[in-house]
mmCIF file of C-alpha atoms and ligand atoms in Angstrom:
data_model
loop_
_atom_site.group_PDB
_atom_site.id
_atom_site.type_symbol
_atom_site.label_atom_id
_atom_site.label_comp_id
_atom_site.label_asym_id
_atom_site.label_seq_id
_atom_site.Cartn_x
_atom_site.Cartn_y
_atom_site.Cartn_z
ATOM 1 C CA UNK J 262 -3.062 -0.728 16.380
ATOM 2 C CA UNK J 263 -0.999 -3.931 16.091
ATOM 3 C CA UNK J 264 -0.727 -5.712 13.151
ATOM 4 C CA UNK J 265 -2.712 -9.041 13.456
ATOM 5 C CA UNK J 266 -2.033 -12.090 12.267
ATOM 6 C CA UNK J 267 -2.680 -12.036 8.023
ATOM 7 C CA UNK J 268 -4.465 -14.965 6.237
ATOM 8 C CA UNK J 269 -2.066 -16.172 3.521
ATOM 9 C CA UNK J 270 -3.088 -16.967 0.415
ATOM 10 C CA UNK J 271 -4.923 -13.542 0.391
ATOM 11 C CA UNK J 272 -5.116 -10.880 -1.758
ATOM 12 C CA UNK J 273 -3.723 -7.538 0.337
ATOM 13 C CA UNK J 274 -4.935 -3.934 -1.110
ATOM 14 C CA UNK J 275 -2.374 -1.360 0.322
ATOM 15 C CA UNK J 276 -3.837 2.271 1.210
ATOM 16 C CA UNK J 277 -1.561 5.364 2.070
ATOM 17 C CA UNK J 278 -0.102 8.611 1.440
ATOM 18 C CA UNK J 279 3.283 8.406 -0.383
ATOM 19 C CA UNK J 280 5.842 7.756 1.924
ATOM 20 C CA UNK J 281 3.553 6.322 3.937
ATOM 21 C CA UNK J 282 5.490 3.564 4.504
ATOM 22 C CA UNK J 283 3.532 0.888 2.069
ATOM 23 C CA UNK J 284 6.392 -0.772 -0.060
ATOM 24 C CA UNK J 285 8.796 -1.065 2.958
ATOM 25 C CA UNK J 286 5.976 -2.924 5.113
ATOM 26 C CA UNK J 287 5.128 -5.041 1.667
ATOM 27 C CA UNK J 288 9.236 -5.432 1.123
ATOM 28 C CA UNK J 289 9.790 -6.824 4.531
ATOM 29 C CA UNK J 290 6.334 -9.491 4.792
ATOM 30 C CA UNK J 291 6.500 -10.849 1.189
ATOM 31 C CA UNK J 292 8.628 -12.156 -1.702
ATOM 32 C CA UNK J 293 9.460 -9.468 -4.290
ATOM 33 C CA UNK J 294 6.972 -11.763 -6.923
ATOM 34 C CA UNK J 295 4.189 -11.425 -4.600
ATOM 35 C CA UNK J 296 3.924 -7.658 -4.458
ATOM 36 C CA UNK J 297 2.697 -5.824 -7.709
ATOM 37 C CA UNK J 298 3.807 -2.097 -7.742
ATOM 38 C CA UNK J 299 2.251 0.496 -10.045
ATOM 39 C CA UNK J 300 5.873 2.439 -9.512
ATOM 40 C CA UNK J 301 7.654 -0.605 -10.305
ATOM 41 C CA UNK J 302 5.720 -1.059 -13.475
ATOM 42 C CA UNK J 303 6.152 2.571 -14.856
ATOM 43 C CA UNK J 304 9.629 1.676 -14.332
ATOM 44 C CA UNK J 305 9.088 -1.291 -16.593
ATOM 45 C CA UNK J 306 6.583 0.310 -19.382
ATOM 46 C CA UNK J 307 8.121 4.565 -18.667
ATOM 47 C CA UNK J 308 11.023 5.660 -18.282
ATOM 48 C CA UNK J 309 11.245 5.478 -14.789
ATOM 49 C CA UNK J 310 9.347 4.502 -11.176
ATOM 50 C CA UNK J 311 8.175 8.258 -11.672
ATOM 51 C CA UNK J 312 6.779 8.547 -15.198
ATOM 52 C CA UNK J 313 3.617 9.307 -14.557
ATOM 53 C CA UNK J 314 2.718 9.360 -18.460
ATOM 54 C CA UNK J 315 3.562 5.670 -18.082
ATOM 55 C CA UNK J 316 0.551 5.456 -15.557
ATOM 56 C CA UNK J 317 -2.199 4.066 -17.550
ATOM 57 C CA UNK J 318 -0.321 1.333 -18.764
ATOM 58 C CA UNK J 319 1.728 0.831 -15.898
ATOM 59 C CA UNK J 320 -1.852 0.116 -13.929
ATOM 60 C CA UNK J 321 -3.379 -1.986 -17.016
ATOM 61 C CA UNK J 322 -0.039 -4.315 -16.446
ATOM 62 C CA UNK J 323 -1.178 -4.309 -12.587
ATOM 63 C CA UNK J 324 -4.764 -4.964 -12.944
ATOM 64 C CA UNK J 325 -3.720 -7.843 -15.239
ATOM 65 C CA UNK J 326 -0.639 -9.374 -13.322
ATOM 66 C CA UNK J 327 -3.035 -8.894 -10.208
ATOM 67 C CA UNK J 328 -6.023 -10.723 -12.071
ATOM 68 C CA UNK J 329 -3.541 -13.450 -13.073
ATOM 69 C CA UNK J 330 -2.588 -14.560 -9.762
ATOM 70 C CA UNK J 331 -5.861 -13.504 -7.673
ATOM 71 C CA UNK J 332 -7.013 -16.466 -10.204
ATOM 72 C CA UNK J 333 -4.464 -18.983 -9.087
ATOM 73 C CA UNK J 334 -5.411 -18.714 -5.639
ATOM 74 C CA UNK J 335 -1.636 -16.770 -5.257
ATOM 75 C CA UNK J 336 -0.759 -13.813 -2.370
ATOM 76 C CA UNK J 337 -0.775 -11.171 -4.189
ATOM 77 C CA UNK J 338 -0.022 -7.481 -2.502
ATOM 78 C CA UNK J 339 -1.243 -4.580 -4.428
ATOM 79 C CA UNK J 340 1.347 -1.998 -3.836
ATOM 80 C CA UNK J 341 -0.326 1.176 -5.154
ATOM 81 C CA UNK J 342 -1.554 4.805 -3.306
ATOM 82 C CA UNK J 343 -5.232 2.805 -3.347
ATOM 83 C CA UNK J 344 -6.780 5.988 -2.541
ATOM 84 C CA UNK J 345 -9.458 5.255 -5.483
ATOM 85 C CA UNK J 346 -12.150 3.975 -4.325
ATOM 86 C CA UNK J 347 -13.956 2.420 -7.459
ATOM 87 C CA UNK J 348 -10.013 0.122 -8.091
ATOM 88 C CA UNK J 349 -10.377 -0.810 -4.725
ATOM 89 C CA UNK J 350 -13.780 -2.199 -5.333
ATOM 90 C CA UNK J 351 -12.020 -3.402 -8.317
ATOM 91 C CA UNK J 352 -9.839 -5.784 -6.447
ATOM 92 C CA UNK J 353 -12.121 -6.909 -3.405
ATOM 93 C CA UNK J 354 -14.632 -7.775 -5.930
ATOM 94 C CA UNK J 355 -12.085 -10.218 -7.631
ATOM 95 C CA UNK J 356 -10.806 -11.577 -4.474
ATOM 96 C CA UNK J 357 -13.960 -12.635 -3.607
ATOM 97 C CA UNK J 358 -14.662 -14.105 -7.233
ATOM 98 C CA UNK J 359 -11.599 -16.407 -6.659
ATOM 99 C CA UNK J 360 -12.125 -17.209 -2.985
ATOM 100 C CA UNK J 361 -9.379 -15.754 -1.866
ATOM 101 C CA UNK J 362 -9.304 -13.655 1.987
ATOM 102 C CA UNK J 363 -9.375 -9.827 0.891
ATOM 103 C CA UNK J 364 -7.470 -7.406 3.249
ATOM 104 C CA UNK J 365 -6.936 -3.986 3.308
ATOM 105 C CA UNK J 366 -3.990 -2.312 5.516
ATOM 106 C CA UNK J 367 -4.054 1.204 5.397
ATOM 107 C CA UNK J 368 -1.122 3.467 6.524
ATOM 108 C CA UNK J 369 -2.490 6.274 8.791
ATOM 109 C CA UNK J 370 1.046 7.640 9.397
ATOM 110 C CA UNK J 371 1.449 11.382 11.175
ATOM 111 C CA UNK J 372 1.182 13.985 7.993
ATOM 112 C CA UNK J 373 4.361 14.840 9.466
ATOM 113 C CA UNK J 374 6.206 11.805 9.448
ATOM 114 C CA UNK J 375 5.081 11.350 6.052
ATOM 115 C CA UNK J 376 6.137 14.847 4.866
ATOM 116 C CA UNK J 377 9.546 14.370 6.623
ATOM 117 C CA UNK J 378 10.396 10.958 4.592
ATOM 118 C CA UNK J 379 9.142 12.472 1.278
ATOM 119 C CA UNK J 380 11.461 15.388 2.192
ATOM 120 C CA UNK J 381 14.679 13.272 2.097
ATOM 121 C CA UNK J 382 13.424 10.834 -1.118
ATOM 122 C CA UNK J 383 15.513 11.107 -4.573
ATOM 123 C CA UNK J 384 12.077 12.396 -5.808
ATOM 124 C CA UNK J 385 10.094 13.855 -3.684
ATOM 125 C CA UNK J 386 6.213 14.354 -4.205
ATOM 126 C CA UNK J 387 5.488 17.976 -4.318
ATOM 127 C CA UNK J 388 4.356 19.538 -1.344
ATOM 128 C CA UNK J 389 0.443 19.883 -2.359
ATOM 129 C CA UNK J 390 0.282 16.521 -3.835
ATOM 130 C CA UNK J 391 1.466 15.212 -0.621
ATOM 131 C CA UNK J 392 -1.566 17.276 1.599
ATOM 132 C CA UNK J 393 -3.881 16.591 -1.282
ATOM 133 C CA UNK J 394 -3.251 12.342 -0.685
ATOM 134 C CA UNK J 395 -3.223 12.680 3.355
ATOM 135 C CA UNK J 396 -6.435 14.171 3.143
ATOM 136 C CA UNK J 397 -7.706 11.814 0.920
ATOM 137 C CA UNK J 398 -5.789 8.905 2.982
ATOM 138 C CA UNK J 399 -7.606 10.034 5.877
ATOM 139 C CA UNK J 400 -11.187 9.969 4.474
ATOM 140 C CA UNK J 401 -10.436 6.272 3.149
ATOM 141 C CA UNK J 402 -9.171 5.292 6.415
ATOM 142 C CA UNK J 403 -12.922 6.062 7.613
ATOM 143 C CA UNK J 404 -14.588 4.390 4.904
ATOM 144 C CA UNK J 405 -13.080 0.920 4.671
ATOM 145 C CA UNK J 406 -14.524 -0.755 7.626
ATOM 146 C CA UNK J 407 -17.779 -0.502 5.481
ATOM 147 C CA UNK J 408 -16.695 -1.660 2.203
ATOM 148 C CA UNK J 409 -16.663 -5.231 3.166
ATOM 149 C CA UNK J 410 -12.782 -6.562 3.582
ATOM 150 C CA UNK J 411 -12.561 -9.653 5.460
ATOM 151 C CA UNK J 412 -9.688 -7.696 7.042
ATOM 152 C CA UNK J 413 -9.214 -4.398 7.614
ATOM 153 C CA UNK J 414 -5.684 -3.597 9.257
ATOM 154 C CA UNK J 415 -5.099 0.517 10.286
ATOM 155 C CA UNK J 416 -1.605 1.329 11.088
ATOM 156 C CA UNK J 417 -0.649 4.245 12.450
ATOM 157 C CA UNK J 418 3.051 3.955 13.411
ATOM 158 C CA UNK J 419 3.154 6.893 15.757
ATOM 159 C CA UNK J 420 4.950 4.914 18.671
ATOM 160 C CA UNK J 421 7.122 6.928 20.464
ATOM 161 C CA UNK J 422 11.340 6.495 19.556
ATOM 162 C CA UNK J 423 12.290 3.994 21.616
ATOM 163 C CA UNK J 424 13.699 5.545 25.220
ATOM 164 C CA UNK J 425 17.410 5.530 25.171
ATOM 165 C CA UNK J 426 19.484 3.015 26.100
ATOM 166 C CA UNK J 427 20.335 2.855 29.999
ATOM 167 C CA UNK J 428 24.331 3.971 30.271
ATOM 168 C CA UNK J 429 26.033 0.535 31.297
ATOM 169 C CA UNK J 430 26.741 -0.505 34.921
ATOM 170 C CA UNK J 431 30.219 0.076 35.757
HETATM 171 N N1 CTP I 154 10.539 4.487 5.928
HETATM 172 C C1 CTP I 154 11.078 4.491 7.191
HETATM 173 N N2 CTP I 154 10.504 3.777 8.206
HETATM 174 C C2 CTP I 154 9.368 3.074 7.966
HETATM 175 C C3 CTP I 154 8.789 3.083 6.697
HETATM 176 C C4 CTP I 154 9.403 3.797 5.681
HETATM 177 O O1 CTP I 154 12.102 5.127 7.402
HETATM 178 N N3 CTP I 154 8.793 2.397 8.978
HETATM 179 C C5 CTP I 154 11.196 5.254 4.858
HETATM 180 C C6 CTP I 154 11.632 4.362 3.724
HETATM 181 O O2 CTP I 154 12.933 3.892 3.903
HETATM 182 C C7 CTP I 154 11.526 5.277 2.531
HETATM 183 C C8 CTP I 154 10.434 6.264 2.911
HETATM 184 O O3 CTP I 154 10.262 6.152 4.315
HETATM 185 O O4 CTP I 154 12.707 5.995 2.330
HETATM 186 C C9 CTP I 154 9.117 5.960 2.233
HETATM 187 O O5 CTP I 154 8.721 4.627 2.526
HETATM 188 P P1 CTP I 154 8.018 3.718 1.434
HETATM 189 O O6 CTP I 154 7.788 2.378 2.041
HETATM 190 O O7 CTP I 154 8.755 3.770 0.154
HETATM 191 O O8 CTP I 154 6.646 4.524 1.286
HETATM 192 P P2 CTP I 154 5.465 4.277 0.274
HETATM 193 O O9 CTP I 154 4.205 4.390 1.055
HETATM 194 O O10 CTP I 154 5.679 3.010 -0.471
HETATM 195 O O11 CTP I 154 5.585 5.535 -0.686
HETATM 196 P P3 CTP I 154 5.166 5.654 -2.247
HETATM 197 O O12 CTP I 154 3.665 5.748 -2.267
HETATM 198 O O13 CTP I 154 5.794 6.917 -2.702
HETATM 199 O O14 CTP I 154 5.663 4.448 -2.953
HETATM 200 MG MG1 MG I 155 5.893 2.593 -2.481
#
């Protein structure tokens, strides 16, 4: 699908696999303050992006830096797996408290494509993590055109490579 045009202010609920491609499409639309990351913050509370004993208060941090700005009527990109479906209730819920435009964009990558980037990460997720989230991913992609975003964005970044260039005319 192609990526229509985003209301800004608006609070933006990421949904995907890992490796899914969710931070680099957050990285490369909005400024670094804008986009709250539950890896960034167990970098900031653990002892690194992949403490995952840091998680509960890496995701109190979020829910509170996200509350903070949602209330100020800020963009505000919430950079997290957001496979759970009650925390994504969570956040339309507020958006809609503070009259701000509540959209979801959900990255329904090939398993493949997704296994092959987490294969060449510093960390990679382990193998049955990874199936355990695209399965999930995929059910969520199903269920969010009924939860009641004001947007709901699927992309599924399976274009082909681009066809190689034509040799030049000599
Ligand atoms: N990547 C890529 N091309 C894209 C998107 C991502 O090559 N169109 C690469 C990134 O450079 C990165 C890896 O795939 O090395 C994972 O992308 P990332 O945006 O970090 O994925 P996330 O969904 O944010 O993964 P996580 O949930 O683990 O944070
Ligand atoms: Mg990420």
């Amino acid at each position: 699908m192609t990526e229509q045009r985003l209301p800004d202010p608006a609070l933006v609920v990421l949904v995907g696999a890992s490796g899914s491609g969710k931070s680099t499409w957050a990285e490369q639309r909005y400024r670094a303050a804008e986009v709250v990351s539950s890896d960034a913050l167990r970098g900031v509370v653990g002892s690194g992006r992949h403490d995952l004993d840091a998680s509960t208060e890496a995701f109190a941090l979020l829910d509170q830096i996200v509350a903070g700005r949602v209330r100020r009527g800020l963009t505000t990109v919430v950079d997290t797996l957001g496979l759970d479906a009650d925390r994504r209730r969570g956040y339309l819920d507020l958006g809609r408290r503070h009259g701000l435009p509540t959209v979801v964009v959900a990255f329904d990558v090939p398993p493949a494509l997704c296994r092959q980037r987490n294969a060449v990460r510093d960390r990679p997720v382990p193998a049955p993590v990874l199936a355990q989230q695209l399965r999930t991913a995929r059910s969520v992609v199903d269920a969010l055109a009924g939860e009641g975003w004001d947007h709901v964005v699927v992309l599924t970044d399976d274009a082909p490579a681009p066809a190689a260039p034509e040799p030049a005319a000599t």
